Amino acid sequence: MQLLWSPETASKAYIDTVKSCKIFQESGEAELMSAMAGGWNAKTIVEVHIGAVTSTSIGLAIAARHTGGRHFCLVSDEGSRLEYLNAMHAAGVPPPKVLVGRAEEVVVGLFDVDFLVVDGRRKDFDRVLRFAKLSHRGAVLVCQNASQRTMPGFTWGGVLCSTARIMRSVALPVGNGLDIAYVAYNGGAIDSMNGTSRWVTHIDQQSGEEHVIRR
């Protein structure tokens, strides 16, 4: 099994996120991640961040709607959960399932994660990645706020379990930095090695932003 890129779903998720995120004066981070999660047809999307809801949460919720997938947000306490839900309702977007507790403990109860977004400023950043139960068809891992990451000398290989095989990784100057990895899990076959697929960089002519997708 493998993750297969769907340009049509990526486009729909991107456009709907652009429409829904007009209230946020931010970079195109939400649109990029929504398009990626939609394009990969992600079925289990998990986000672990700090603070109130951001446009990224809206983008991931929209992507999950297009893929028919499950969307989870992990928060530390009940107050954060209520704040998150209120913000999502105010934005007019159906919220994901919000789980309360220590992220590295909650994430082990989620299976077949194929799109995981973690805020690099979290002190438990590396443990969340290590304990996540990734899908055997592959997974996309995203570190938000990579320029403010709490872990010096970070490498994907240094935080992932031994059964996760890194196929591609890229760092993008979007927002406060995005560090993205595409991994195979437990020896699962990934088609990117057979020469029929490739990562493509696209520069938005209006915003100047760099988008990286797989074709």
PDB file of C-alpha atoms in Angstrom:
ATOM      1  CA  MET A   1       0.000   0.000   0.000  1.00  0.00           C
ATOM      2  CA  GLN A   2       1.153   3.568  -0.615  1.00  0.00           C
ATOM      3  CA  LEU A   3       0.024   7.157  -0.508  1.00  0.00           C
ATOM      4  CA  LEU A   4      -1.148   8.274  -3.951  1.00  0.00           C
ATOM      5  CA  TRP A   5      -1.340  11.914  -4.997  1.00  0.00           C
ATOM      6  CA  SER A   6      -4.745  13.248  -6.118  1.00  0.00           C
ATOM      7  CA  PRO A   7      -4.405  16.667  -7.821  1.00  0.00           C
ATOM      8  CA  GLU A   8      -8.179  17.150  -7.940  1.00  0.00           C
ATOM      9  CA  THR A   9      -8.692  16.708  -4.198  1.00  0.00           C
ATOM     10  CA  ALA A  10      -5.641  18.853  -3.461  1.00  0.00           C
ATOM     11  CA  SER A  11      -7.045  21.659  -5.609  1.00  0.00           C
ATOM     12  CA  LYS A  12     -10.491  21.537  -3.989  1.00  0.00           C
ATOM     13  CA  ALA A  13      -9.034  21.563  -0.470  1.00  0.00           C
ATOM     14  CA  TYR A  14      -6.720  24.452  -1.380  1.00  0.00           C
ATOM     15  CA  ILE A  15      -9.474  26.613  -2.862  1.00  0.00           C
ATOM     16  CA  ASP A  16     -11.894  26.018   0.024  1.00  0.00           C
ATOM     17  CA  THR A  17      -9.167  26.834   2.546  1.00  0.00           C
ATOM     18  CA  VAL A  18      -8.364  30.096   0.764  1.00  0.00           C
ATOM     19  CA  LYS A  19     -12.026  31.060   1.033  1.00  0.00           C
ATOM     20  CA  SER A  20     -12.315  30.099   4.701  1.00  0.00           C
ATOM     21  CA  CYS A  21      -9.053  31.679   5.882  1.00  0.00           C
ATOM     22  CA  LYS A  22      -9.609  35.232   4.644  1.00  0.00           C
ATOM     23  CA  ILE A  23     -10.054  36.349   8.271  1.00  0.00           C
ATOM     24  CA  PHE A  24      -6.458  35.342   9.034  1.00  0.00           C
ATOM     25  CA  GLN A  25      -3.655  37.692   8.006  1.00  0.00           C
ATOM     26  CA  GLU A  26      -1.059  34.942   7.704  1.00  0.00           C
ATOM     27  CA  SER A  27       1.110  33.190   5.149  1.00  0.00           C
ATOM     28  CA  GLY A  28      -0.130  30.421   2.882  1.00  0.00           C
ATOM     29  CA  GLU A  29       0.746  27.724   5.435  1.00  0.00           C
ATOM     30  CA  ALA A  30      -2.876  26.636   5.900  1.00  0.00           C
ATOM     31  CA  GLU A  31      -3.519  26.413   2.166  1.00  0.00           C
ATOM     32  CA  LEU A  32      -0.326  24.434   1.576  1.00  0.00           C
ATOM     33  CA  MET A  33      -1.045  21.867   4.291  1.00  0.00           C
ATOM     34  CA  SER A  34      -4.688  21.562   3.304  1.00  0.00           C
ATOM     35  CA  ALA A  35      -3.669  20.853  -0.293  1.00  0.00           C
ATOM     36  CA  MET A  36      -1.064  18.330   0.855  1.00  0.00           C
ATOM     37  CA  ALA A  37      -3.447  16.454   3.170  1.00  0.00           C
ATOM     38  CA  GLY A  38      -6.149  16.523   0.501  1.00  0.00           C
ATOM     39  CA  GLY A  39      -3.800  15.509  -2.285  1.00  0.00           C
ATOM     40  CA  TRP A  40      -2.442  12.571  -0.317  1.00  0.00           C
ATOM     41  CA  ASN A  41      -6.035  11.544   0.449  1.00  0.00           C
ATOM     42  CA  ALA A  42      -5.152  11.462   4.153  1.00  0.00           C
ATOM     43  CA  LYS A  43      -7.533   9.327   6.194  1.00  0.00           C
ATOM     44  CA  THR A  44      -6.240  10.054   9.706  1.00  0.00           C
ATOM     45  CA  ILE A  45      -5.081  13.641  10.240  1.00  0.00           C
ATOM     46  CA  VAL A  46      -3.634  14.556  13.637  1.00  0.00           C
ATOM     47  CA  GLU A  47      -2.513  18.002  14.789  1.00  0.00           C
ATOM     48  CA  VAL A  48      -0.678  18.847  18.003  1.00  0.00           C
ATOM     49  CA  HIS A  49       0.009  22.531  18.561  1.00  0.00           C
ATOM     50  CA  ILE A  50       0.321  25.283  21.156  1.00  0.00           C
ATOM     51  CA  GLY A  51      -2.250  27.978  21.902  1.00  0.00           C
ATOM     52  CA  ALA A  52      -5.503  28.904  20.178  1.00  0.00           C
ATOM     53  CA  VAL A  53      -6.811  27.628  16.881  1.00  0.00           C
ATOM     54  CA  THR A  54      -4.912  28.791  13.793  1.00  0.00           C
ATOM     55  CA  SER A  55      -5.719  28.853  10.112  1.00  0.00           C
ATOM     56  CA  THR A  56      -3.850  25.551   9.820  1.00  0.00           C
ATOM     57  CA  SER A  57      -6.554  23.850  11.882  1.00  0.00           C
ATOM     58  CA  ILE A  58      -9.180  25.167   9.492  1.00  0.00           C
ATOM     59  CA  GLY A  59      -7.204  23.964   6.481  1.00  0.00           C
ATOM     60  CA  LEU A  60      -6.806  20.465   7.910  1.00  0.00           C
ATOM     61  CA  ALA A  61     -10.508  20.278   8.787  1.00  0.00           C
ATOM     62  CA  ILE A  62     -11.371  21.199   5.205  1.00  0.00           C
ATOM     63  CA  ALA A  63      -8.943  18.606   3.843  1.00  0.00           C
ATOM     64  CA  ALA A  64     -10.500  15.902   6.045  1.00  0.00           C
ATOM     65  CA  ARG A  65     -13.921  16.821   4.695  1.00  0.00           C
ATOM     66  CA  HIS A  66     -12.712  16.319   1.123  1.00  0.00           C
ATOM     67  CA  THR A  67     -10.931  13.020   1.833  1.00  0.00           C
ATOM     68  CA  GLY A  68     -13.632  11.606   4.084  1.00  0.00           C
ATOM     69  CA  GLY A  69     -10.936  11.145   6.710  1.00  0.00           C
ATOM     70  CA  ARG A  70     -10.775  11.526  10.469  1.00  0.00           C
ATOM     71  CA  HIS A  71      -9.305  14.695  11.958  1.00  0.00           C
ATOM     72  CA  PHE A  72      -8.028  14.887  15.532  1.00  0.00           C
ATOM     73  CA  CYS A  73      -6.586  17.756  17.540  1.00  0.00           C
ATOM     74  CA  LEU A  74      -4.642  17.018  20.736  1.00  0.00           C
ATOM     75  CA  VAL A  75      -4.774  19.662  23.492  1.00  0.00           C
ATOM     76  CA  SER A  76      -3.458  19.723  27.048  1.00  0.00           C
ATOM     77  CA  ASP A  77      -6.540  20.631  29.100  1.00  0.00           C
ATOM     78  CA  GLU A  78     -10.279  21.245  29.063  1.00  0.00           C
ATOM     79  CA  GLY A  79      -9.874  25.007  28.798  1.00  0.00           C
ATOM     80  CA  SER A  80      -7.830  24.605  25.616  1.00  0.00           C
ATOM     81  CA  ARG A  81     -10.439  22.235  24.232  1.00  0.00           C
ATOM     82  CA  LEU A  82     -13.277  24.727  24.737  1.00  0.00           C
ATOM     83  CA  GLU A  83     -11.196  27.582  23.307  1.00  0.00           C
ATOM     84  CA  TYR A  84     -10.388  25.496  20.251  1.00  0.00           C
ATOM     85  CA  LEU A  85     -13.985  24.431  19.641  1.00  0.00           C
ATOM     86  CA  ASN A  86     -15.298  27.989  20.042  1.00  0.00           C
ATOM     87  CA  ALA A  87     -12.735  29.338  17.581  1.00  0.00           C
ATOM     88  CA  MET A  88     -13.563  26.688  14.985  1.00  0.00           C
ATOM     89  CA  HIS A  89     -17.300  27.357  15.303  1.00  0.00           C
ATOM     90  CA  ALA A  90     -16.633  31.112  14.975  1.00  0.00           C
ATOM     91  CA  ALA A  91     -14.754  30.424  11.747  1.00  0.00           C
ATOM     92  CA  GLY A  92     -17.756  28.474  10.446  1.00  0.00           C
ATOM     93  CA  VAL A  93     -15.831  25.215  10.079  1.00  0.00           C
ATOM     94  CA  PRO A  94     -16.938  21.929  11.685  1.00  0.00           C
ATOM     95  CA  PRO A  95     -14.304  21.127  14.326  1.00  0.00           C
ATOM     96  CA  PRO A  96     -12.342  17.887  14.528  1.00  0.00           C
ATOM     97  CA  LYS A  97     -12.476  15.479  17.438  1.00  0.00           C
ATOM     98  CA  VAL A  98     -10.535  17.184  20.228  1.00  0.00           C
ATOM     99  CA  LEU A  99      -8.658  14.914  22.632  1.00  0.00           C
ATOM    100  CA  VAL A 100      -7.407  16.122  26.020  1.00  0.00           C
ATOM    101  CA  GLY A 101      -4.264  14.925  27.777  1.00  0.00           C
ATOM    102  CA  ARG A 102      -0.507  14.659  27.418  1.00  0.00           C
ATOM    103  CA  ALA A 103       0.052  14.492  23.677  1.00  0.00           C
ATOM    104  CA  GLU A 104       2.621  11.685  23.728  1.00  0.00           C
ATOM    105  CA  GLU A 105       0.174   9.567  25.741  1.00  0.00           C
ATOM    106  CA  VAL A 106      -2.955  10.417  23.741  1.00  0.00           C
ATOM    107  CA  VAL A 107      -1.321   9.880  20.338  1.00  0.00           C
ATOM    108  CA  VAL A 108      -0.625   6.192  21.055  1.00  0.00           C
ATOM    109  CA  GLY A 109      -4.381   5.590  21.045  1.00  0.00           C
ATOM    110  CA  LEU A 110      -4.671   6.731  17.428  1.00  0.00           C
ATOM    111  CA  PHE A 111      -3.925   4.236  14.683  1.00  0.00           C
ATOM    112  CA  ASP A 112      -2.957   4.465  11.007  1.00  0.00           C
ATOM    113  CA  VAL A 113      -1.938   8.134  11.192  1.00  0.00           C
ATOM    114  CA  ASP A 114      -1.015   9.262   7.684  1.00  0.00           C
ATOM    115  CA  PHE A 115      -0.809  13.041   8.176  1.00  0.00           C
ATOM    116  CA  LEU A 116       0.691  14.388  11.418  1.00  0.00           C
ATOM    117  CA  VAL A 117       1.320  18.058  12.228  1.00  0.00           C
ATOM    118  CA  VAL A 118       3.266  18.942  15.386  1.00  0.00           C
ATOM    119  CA  ASP A 119       4.306  22.388  16.629  1.00  0.00           C
ATOM    120  CA  GLY A 120       8.093  22.403  16.911  1.00  0.00           C
ATOM    121  CA  ARG A 121       7.912  24.681  19.965  1.00  0.00           C
ATOM    122  CA  ARG A 122       6.440  21.884  22.077  1.00  0.00           C
ATOM    123  CA  LYS A 123       8.776  20.352  24.651  1.00  0.00           C
ATOM    124  CA  ASP A 124       7.344  16.904  23.872  1.00  0.00           C
ATOM    125  CA  PHE A 125       7.769  17.395  20.118  1.00  0.00           C
ATOM    126  CA  ASP A 126      10.138  14.450  19.645  1.00  0.00           C
ATOM    127  CA  ARG A 127       8.124  12.083  21.839  1.00  0.00           C
ATOM    128  CA  VAL A 128       4.906  12.744  19.940  1.00  0.00           C
ATOM    129  CA  LEU A 129       6.637  11.811  16.686  1.00  0.00           C
ATOM    130  CA  ARG A 130       8.272   8.732  18.196  1.00  0.00           C
ATOM    131  CA  PHE A 131       5.060   7.328  19.711  1.00  0.00           C
ATOM    132  CA  ALA A 132       2.727   8.058  16.792  1.00  0.00           C
ATOM    133  CA  LYS A 133       1.345   4.895  15.176  1.00  0.00           C
ATOM    134  CA  LEU A 134       1.865   5.667  11.518  1.00  0.00           C
ATOM    135  CA  SER A 135      -0.061   4.097   8.684  1.00  0.00           C
ATOM    136  CA  HIS A 136       1.541   1.164   6.901  1.00  0.00           C
ATOM    137  CA  ARG A 137       0.719   2.851   3.589  1.00  0.00           C
ATOM    138  CA  GLY A 138       3.049   5.724   4.462  1.00  0.00           C
ATOM    139  CA  ALA A 139       2.705   9.066   6.207  1.00  0.00           C
ATOM    140  CA  VAL A 140       3.438  12.769   5.833  1.00  0.00           C
ATOM    141  CA  LEU A 141       4.926  14.419   8.932  1.00  0.00           C
ATOM    142  CA  VAL A 142       4.993  18.200   9.348  1.00  0.00           C
ATOM    143  CA  CYS A 143       6.908  20.246  11.916  1.00  0.00           C
ATOM    144  CA  GLN A 144       5.367  23.716  12.268  1.00  0.00           C
ATOM    145  CA  ASN A 145       7.398  26.678  13.554  1.00  0.00           C
ATOM    146  CA  ALA A 146      10.565  24.842  12.615  1.00  0.00           C
ATOM    147  CA  SER A 147      12.678  27.981  13.092  1.00  0.00           C
ATOM    148  CA  GLN A 148      11.600  28.046  16.766  1.00  0.00           C
ATOM    149  CA  ARG A 149      12.034  24.328  17.381  1.00  0.00           C
ATOM    150  CA  THR A 150      13.007  23.414  20.943  1.00  0.00           C
ATOM    151  CA  MET A 151      15.149  20.469  19.858  1.00  0.00           C
ATOM    152  CA  PRO A 152      18.670  21.478  18.714  1.00  0.00           C
ATOM    153  CA  GLY A 153      20.331  19.374  16.058  1.00  0.00           C
ATOM    154  CA  PHE A 154      16.995  17.955  14.928  1.00  0.00           C
ATOM    155  CA  THR A 155      16.890  15.211  12.308  1.00  0.00           C
ATOM    156  CA  TRP A 156      13.876  13.123  11.322  1.00  0.00           C
ATOM    157  CA  GLY A 157      15.899   9.950  11.718  1.00  0.00           C
ATOM    158  CA  GLY A 158      16.773  10.961  15.260  1.00  0.00           C
ATOM    159  CA  VAL A 159      13.163  11.186  16.477  1.00  0.00           C
ATOM    160  CA  LEU A 160      11.319   8.491  14.521  1.00  0.00           C
ATOM    161  CA  CYS A 161      11.096   4.853  15.530  1.00  0.00           C
ATOM    162  CA  SER A 162      13.414   2.401  13.786  1.00  0.00           C
ATOM    163  CA  THR A 163      10.613   1.022  11.589  1.00  0.00           C
ATOM    164  CA  ALA A 164       9.914   4.400   9.959  1.00  0.00           C
ATOM    165  CA  ARG A 165      11.929   4.867   6.765  1.00  0.00           C
ATOM    166  CA  ILE A 166      12.413   8.439   5.525  1.00  0.00           C
ATOM    167  CA  MET A 167      11.777   8.696   1.793  1.00  0.00           C
ATOM    168  CA  ARG A 168      11.826  12.464   1.242  1.00  0.00           C
ATOM    169  CA  SER A 169      12.170  15.572   3.401  1.00  0.00           C
ATOM    170  CA  VAL A 170      12.077  19.272   2.661  1.00  0.00           C
ATOM    171  CA  ALA A 171      12.316  22.520   4.650  1.00  0.00           C
ATOM    172  CA  LEU A 172      10.171  25.427   3.446  1.00  0.00           C
ATOM    173  CA  PRO A 173      10.320  29.125   4.435  1.00  0.00           C
ATOM    174  CA  VAL A 174       6.552  29.306   4.960  1.00  0.00           C
ATOM    175  CA  GLY A 175       5.227  30.909   8.142  1.00  0.00           C
ATOM    176  CA  ASN A 176       7.860  30.330  10.837  1.00  0.00           C
ATOM    177  CA  GLY A 177       9.255  27.444   8.850  1.00  0.00           C
ATOM    178  CA  LEU A 178       7.866  24.077   7.840  1.00  0.00           C
ATOM    179  CA  ASP A 179       9.910  20.895   7.988  1.00  0.00           C
ATOM    180  CA  ILE A 180       8.145  18.110   6.083  1.00  0.00           C
ATOM    181  CA  ALA A 181       9.002  14.426   5.779  1.00  0.00           C
ATOM    182  CA  TYR A 182       7.399  11.624   3.781  1.00  0.00           C
ATOM    183  CA  VAL A 183       8.037   8.242   5.365  1.00  0.00           C
ATOM    184  CA  ALA A 184       7.377   4.576   4.777  1.00  0.00           C
ATOM    185  CA  TYR A 185       6.487   2.614   7.874  1.00  0.00           C
ATOM    186  CA  ASN A 186       7.437  -0.913   8.858  1.00  0.00           C
ATOM    187  CA  GLY A 187       9.017  -1.594   5.476  1.00  0.00           C
ATOM    188  CA  GLY A 188       5.917  -0.573   3.516  1.00  0.00           C
ATOM    189  CA  ALA A 189       6.448  -0.064  -0.208  1.00  0.00           C
ATOM    190  CA  ILE A 190       6.639   3.537  -1.398  1.00  0.00           C
ATOM    191  CA  ASP A 191       6.310   4.185  -5.117  1.00  0.00           C
ATOM    192  CA  SER A 192       8.647   7.179  -5.135  1.00  0.00           C
ATOM    193  CA  MET A 193      11.625   4.870  -5.603  1.00  0.00           C
ATOM    194  CA  ASN A 194      10.577   3.419  -8.953  1.00  0.00           C
ATOM    195  CA  GLY A 195      11.267   6.546 -10.959  1.00  0.00           C
ATOM    196  CA  THR A 196       7.637   7.168 -11.933  1.00  0.00           C
ATOM    197  CA  SER A 197       6.985   9.899  -9.391  1.00  0.00           C
ATOM    198  CA  ARG A 198       8.855  12.985  -8.236  1.00  0.00           C
ATOM    199  CA  TRP A 199       8.668  15.988  -5.949  1.00  0.00           C
ATOM    200  CA  VAL A 200       7.807  19.168  -7.816  1.00  0.00           C
ATOM    201  CA  THR A 201       8.465  22.710  -6.621  1.00  0.00           C
ATOM    202  CA  HIS A 202       5.909  25.341  -7.623  1.00  0.00           C
ATOM    203  CA  ILE A 203       6.410  29.069  -7.060  1.00  0.00           C
ATOM    204  CA  ASP A 204       3.223  31.108  -6.637  1.00  0.00           C
ATOM    205  CA  GLN A 205       3.727  34.048  -9.002  1.00  0.00           C
ATOM    206  CA  GLN A 206       1.582  36.406  -6.915  1.00  0.00           C
ATOM    207  CA  SER A 207       2.766  35.627  -3.382  1.00  0.00           C
ATOM    208  CA  GLY A 208       6.237  34.311  -4.170  1.00  0.00           C
ATOM    209  CA  GLU A 209       5.598  31.298  -1.932  1.00  0.00           C
ATOM    210  CA  GLU A 210       7.217  27.960  -2.703  1.00  0.00           C
ATOM    211  CA  HIS A 211       4.969  24.876  -2.734  1.00  0.00           C
ATOM    212  CA  VAL A 212       6.342  21.343  -2.933  1.00  0.00           C
ATOM    213  CA  ILE A 213       4.109  18.489  -4.088  1.00  0.00           C
ATOM    214  CA  ARG A 214       4.552  14.983  -5.436  1.00  0.00           C
ATOM    215  CA  ARG A 215       3.482  14.048  -8.961  1.00  0.00           C
TER     216      ARG A 215
END
